[in-house]
Coordinates of N, CA and C in Angstrom, one line a residue:
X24 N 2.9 6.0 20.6 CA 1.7 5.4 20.2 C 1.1 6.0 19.0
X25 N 0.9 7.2 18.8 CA 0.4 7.9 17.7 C 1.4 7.8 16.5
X26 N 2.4 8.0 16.7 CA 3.1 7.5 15.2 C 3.1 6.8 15.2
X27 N 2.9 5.3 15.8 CA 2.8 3.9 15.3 C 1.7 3.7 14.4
X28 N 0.6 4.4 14.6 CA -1.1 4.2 14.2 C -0.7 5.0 13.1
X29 N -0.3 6.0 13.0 CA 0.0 6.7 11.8 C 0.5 6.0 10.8
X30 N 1.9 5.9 11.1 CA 2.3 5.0 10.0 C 2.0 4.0 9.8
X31 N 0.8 2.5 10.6 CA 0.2 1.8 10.0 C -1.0 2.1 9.1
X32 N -1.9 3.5 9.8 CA -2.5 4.0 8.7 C -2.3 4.2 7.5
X33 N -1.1 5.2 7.2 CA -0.4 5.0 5.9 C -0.2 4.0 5.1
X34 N 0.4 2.5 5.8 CA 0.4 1.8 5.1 C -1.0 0.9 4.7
X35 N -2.0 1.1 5.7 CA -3.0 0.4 5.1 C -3.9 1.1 4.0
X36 N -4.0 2.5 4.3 CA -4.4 3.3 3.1 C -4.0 2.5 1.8
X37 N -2.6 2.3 1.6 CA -1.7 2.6 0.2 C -2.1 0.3 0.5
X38 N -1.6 -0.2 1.1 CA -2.2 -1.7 0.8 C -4.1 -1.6 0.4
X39 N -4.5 -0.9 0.9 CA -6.0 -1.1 0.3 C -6.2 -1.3 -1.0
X40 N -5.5 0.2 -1.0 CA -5.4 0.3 -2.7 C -4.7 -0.7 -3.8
X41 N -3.7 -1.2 -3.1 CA -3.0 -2.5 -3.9 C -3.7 -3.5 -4.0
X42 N -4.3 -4.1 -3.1 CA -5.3 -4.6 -3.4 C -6.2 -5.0 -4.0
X43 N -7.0 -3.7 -3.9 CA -8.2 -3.6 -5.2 C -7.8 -3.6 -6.7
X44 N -7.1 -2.8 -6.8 CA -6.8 -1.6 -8.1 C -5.8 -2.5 -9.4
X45 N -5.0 -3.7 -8.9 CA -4.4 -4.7 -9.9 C -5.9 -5.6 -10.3
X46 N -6.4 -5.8 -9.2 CA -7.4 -6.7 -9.3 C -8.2 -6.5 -10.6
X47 N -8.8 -5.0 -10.3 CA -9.7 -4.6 -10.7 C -9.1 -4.3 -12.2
X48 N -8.1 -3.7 -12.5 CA -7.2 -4.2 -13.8 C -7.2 -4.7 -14.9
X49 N -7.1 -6.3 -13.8 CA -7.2 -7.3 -14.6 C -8.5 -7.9 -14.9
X50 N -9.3 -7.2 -14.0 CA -10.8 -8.1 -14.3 C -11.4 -7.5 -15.4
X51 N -11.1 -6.2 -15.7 CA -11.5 -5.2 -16.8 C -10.5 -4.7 -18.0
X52 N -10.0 -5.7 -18.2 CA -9.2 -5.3 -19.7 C -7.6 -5.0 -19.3
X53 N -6.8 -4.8 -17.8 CA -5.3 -4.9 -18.4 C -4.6 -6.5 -18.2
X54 N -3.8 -6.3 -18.8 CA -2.9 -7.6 -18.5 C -1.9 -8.1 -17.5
X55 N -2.7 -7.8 -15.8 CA -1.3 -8.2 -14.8 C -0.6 -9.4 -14.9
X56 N -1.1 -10.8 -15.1 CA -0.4 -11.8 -14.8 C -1.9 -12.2 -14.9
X57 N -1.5 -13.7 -14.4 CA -2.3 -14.5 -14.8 C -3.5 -14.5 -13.3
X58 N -3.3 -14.5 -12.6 CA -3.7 -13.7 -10.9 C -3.3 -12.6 -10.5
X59 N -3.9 -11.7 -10.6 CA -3.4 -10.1 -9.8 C -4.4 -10.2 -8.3
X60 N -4.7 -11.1 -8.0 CA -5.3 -11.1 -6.6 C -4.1 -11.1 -5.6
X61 N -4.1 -10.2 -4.4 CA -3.2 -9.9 -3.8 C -2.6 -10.9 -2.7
X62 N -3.5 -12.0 -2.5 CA -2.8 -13.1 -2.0 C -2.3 -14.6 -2.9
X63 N -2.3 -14.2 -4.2 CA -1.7 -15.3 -5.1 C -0.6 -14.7 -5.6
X64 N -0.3 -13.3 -5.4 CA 1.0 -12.9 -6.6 C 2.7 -13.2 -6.4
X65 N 2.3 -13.1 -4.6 CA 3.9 -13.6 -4.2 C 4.0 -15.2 -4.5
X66 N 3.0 -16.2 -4.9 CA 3.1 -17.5 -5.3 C 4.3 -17.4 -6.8
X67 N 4.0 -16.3 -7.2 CA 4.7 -16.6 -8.8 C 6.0 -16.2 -8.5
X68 N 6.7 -15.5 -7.1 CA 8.2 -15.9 -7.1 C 8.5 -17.0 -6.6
X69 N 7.8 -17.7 -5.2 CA 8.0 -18.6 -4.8 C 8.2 -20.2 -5.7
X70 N 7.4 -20.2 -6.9 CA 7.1 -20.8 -8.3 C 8.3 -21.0 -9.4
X71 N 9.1 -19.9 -8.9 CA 10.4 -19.8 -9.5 C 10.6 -19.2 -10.9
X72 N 8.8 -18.9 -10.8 CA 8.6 -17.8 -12.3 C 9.4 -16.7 -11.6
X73 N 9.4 -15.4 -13.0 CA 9.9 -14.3 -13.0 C 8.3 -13.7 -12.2
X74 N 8.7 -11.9 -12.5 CA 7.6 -11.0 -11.7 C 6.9 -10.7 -13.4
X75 N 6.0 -10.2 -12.9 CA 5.3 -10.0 -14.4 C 4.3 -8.5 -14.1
X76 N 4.8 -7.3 -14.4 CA 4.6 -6.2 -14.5 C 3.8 -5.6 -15.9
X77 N 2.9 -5.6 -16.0 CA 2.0 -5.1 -16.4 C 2.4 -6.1 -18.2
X78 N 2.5 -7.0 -17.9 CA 2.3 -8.4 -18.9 C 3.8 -8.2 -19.3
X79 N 4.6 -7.6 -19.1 CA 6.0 -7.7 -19.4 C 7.0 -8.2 -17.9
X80 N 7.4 -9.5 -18.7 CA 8.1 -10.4 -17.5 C 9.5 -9.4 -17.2
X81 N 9.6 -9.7 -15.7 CA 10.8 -9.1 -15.4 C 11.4 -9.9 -14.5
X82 N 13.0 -10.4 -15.0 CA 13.8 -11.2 -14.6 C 14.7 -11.4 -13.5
X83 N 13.8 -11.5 -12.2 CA 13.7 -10.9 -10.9 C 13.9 -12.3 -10.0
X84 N 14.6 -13.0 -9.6 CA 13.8 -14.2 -8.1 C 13.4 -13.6 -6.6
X85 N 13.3 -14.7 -5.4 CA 13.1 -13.8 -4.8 C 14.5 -13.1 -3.1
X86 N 15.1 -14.4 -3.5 CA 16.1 -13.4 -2.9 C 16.4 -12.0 -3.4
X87 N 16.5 -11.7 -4.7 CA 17.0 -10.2 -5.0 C 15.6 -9.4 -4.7
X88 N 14.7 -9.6 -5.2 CA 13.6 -9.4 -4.9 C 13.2 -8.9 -3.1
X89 N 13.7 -9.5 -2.2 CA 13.4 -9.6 -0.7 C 14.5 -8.7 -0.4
X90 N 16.0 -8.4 -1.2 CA 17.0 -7.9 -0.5 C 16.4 -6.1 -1.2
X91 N 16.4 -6.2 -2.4 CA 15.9 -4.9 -2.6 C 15.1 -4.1 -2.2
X92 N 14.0 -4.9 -1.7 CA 12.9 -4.4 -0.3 C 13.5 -3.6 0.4
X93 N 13.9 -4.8 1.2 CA 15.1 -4.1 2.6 C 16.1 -2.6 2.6
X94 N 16.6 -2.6 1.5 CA 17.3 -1.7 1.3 C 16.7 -0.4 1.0
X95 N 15.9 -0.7 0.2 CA 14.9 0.4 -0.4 C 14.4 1.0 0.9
X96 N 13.2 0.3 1.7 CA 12.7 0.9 2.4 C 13.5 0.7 4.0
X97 N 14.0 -0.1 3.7 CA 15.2 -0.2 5.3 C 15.8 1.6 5.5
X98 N 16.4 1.8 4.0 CA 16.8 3.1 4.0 C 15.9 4.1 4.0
X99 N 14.7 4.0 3.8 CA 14.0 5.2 3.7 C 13.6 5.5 5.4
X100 N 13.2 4.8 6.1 CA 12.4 3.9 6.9 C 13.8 4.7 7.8
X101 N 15.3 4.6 8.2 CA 16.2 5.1 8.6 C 16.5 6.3 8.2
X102 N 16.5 6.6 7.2 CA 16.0 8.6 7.0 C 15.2 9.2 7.6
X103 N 13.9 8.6 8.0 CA 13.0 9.1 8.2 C 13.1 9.4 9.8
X104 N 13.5 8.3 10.3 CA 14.0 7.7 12.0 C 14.9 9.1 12.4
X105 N 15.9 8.7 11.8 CA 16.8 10.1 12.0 C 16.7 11.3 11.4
X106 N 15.5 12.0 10.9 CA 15.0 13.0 10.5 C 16.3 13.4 9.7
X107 N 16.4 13.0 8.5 CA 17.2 13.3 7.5 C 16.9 14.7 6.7
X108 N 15.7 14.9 6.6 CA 15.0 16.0 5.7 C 15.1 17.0 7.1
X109 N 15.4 16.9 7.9 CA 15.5 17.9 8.9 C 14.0 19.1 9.3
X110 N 13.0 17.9 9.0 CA 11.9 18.7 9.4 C 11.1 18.4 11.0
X111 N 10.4 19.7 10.9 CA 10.2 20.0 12.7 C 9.0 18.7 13.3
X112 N 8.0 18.6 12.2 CA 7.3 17.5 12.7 C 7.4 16.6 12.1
X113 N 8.0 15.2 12.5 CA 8.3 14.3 12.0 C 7.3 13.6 11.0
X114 N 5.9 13.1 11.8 CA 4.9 12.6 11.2 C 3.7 13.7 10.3
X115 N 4.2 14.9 10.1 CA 3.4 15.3 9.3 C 4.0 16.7 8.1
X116 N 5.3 16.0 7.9 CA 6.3 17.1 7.4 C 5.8 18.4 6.5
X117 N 4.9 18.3 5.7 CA 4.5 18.9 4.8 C 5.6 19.5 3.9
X118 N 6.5 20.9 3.5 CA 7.3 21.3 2.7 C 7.1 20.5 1.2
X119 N 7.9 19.5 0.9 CA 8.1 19.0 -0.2 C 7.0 17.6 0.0
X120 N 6.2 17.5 0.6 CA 5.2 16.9 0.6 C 3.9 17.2 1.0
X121 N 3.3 18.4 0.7 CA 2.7 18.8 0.5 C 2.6 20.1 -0.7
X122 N 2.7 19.8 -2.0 CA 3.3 20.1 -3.3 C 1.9 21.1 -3.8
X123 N 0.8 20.6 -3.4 CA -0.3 21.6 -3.5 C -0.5 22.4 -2.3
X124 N 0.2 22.3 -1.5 CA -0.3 23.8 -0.1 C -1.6 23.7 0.4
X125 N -1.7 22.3 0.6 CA -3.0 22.0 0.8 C -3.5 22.6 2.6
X126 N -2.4 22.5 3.4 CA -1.9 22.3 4.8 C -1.6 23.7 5.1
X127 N -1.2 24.6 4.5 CA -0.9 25.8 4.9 C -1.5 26.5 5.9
X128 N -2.8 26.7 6.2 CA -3.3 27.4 6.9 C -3.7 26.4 8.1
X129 N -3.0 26.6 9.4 CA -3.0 25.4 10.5 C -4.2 25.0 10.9
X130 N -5.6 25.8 10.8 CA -6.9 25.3 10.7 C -7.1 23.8 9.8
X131 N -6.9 24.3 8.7 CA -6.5 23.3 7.2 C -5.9 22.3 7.8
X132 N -4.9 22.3 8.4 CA -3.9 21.5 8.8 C -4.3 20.6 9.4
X133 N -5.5 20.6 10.7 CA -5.1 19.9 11.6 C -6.6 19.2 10.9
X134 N -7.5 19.7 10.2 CA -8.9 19.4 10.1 C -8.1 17.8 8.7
X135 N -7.3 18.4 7.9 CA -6.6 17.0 7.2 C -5.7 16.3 8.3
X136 N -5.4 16.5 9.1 CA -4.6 15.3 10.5 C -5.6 14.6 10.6
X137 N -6.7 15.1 11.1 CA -7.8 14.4 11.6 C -8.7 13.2 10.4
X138 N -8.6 14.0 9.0 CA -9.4 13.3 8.3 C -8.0 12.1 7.8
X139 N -7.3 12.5 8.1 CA -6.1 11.3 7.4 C -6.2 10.4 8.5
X140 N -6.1 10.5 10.2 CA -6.4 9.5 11.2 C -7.1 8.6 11.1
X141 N -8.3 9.1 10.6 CA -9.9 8.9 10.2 C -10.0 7.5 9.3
X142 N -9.2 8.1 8.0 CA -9.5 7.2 6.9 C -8.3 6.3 7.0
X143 N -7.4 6.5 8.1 CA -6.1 5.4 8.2 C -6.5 4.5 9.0
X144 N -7.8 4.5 9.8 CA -8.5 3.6 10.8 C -9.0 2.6 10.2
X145 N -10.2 3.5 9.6 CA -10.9 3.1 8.0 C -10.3 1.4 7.7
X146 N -9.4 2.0 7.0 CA -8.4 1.0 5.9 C -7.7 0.3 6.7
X147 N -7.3 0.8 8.2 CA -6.9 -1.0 8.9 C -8.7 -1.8 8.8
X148 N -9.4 -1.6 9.0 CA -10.4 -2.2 9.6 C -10.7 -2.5 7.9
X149 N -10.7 -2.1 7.0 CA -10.7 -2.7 5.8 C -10.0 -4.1 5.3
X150 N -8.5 -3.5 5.8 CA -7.7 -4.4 5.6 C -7.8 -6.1 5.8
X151 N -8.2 -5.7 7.5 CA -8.9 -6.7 8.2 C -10.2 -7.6 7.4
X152 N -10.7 -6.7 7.1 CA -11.8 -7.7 5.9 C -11.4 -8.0 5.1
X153 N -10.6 -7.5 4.3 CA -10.0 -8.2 3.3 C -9.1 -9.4 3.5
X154 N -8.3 -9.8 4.7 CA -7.9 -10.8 4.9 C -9.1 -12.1 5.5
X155 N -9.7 -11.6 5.8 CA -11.0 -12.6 6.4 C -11.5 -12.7 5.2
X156 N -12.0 -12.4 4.4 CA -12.2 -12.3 3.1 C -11.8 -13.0 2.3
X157 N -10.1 -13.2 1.6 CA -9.9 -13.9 1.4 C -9.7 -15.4 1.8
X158 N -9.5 -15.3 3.5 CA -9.7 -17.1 4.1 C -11.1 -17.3 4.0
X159 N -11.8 -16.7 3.9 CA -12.7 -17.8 3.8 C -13.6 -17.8 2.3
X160 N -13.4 -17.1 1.5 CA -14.2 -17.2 0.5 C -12.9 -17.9 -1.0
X161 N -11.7 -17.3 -0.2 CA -10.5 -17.2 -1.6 C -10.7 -16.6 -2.9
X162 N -11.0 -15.7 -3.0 CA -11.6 -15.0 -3.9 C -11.0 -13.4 -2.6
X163 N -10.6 -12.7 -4.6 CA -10.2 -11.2 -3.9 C -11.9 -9.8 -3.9
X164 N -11.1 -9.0 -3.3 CA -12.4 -8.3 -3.1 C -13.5 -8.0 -4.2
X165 N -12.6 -7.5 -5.5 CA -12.9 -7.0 -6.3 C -14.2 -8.2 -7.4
X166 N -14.0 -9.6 -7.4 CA -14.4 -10.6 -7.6 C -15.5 -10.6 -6.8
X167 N -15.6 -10.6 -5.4 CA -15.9 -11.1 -4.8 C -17.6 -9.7 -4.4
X168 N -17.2 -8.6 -4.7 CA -18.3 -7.6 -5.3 C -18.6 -7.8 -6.9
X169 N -18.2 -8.4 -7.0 CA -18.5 -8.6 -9.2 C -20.0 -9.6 -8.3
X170 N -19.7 -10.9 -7.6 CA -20.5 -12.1 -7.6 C -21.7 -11.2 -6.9
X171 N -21.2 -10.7 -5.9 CA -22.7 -9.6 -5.2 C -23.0 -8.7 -5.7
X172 N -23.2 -8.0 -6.8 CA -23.8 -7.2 -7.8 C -24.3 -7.7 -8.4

């Protein structure tokens, strides 16, 4: 149960941020695409356009697109299952991921477990707004705080 929450934490952390952060991008001077809102961008493979990475097209569909996923993270995702890196605690390895020694002293340690739990809760329950969010307003977050400011 706790590594499940964990690693959806993780992932909703790092989707929060995808979210906002192309958005916000594009609403202030870079060039994602013509929509960097995070429920319109899988439209432009489906569309049979190319992917469009930071205004330079890349000549991508989505089968290759969907299989390099898989592999990519299929394989990481199976390293990690079978403790590849051969470390003692699976969900909170530190060594080569923890690069600033942030974790070292097991006080330290467990007080960042807790604040990474914390803010992995956070960002599902964000997440969740942001999908409500989008159905009913269609409009991404970032937009959608521009109109309420």
């Amino acid at each position: 149960y706790q590594a499940f929450e964990l690693i959806h934490a993780r992932w909703a952390m790092l989707g929060a941020a995808g979210f906002i952060i192309p958005e916000a991008l594009n609403k202030y001077g870079a060039n994602c695409g013509p929509e960097a809102v995070w429920f319109k961008t899988g439209a432009l493979l489906l569309d049979g356009n190319t992917l469009n990475y930071f205004g330079k097209n890349i000549p991508i569909n989505l089968v290759l697109a969907v299989v390099a996923e898989v592999v990519l993270l299929g394989g990481a995702e199976y390293y990690r299952i079978t403790n590849g890196l051969d470390f003692e605690d699976k969900l909170h390895p530190g060594g080569p991921f923890d690069p600033l020694g942030l974790a070292k002293d097991p006080e330290q340690g467990a007080l960042l477990k807790v604040k990474e739990i914390k803010n992995g809760r956070l960002a599902m329950f964000g997440m969740l707004g942001f999908f409500i969010q989008a159905y009913v307003t269609g409009e991404g977050p970032v937009e959608n705080l521009a109109k309420h400011l």
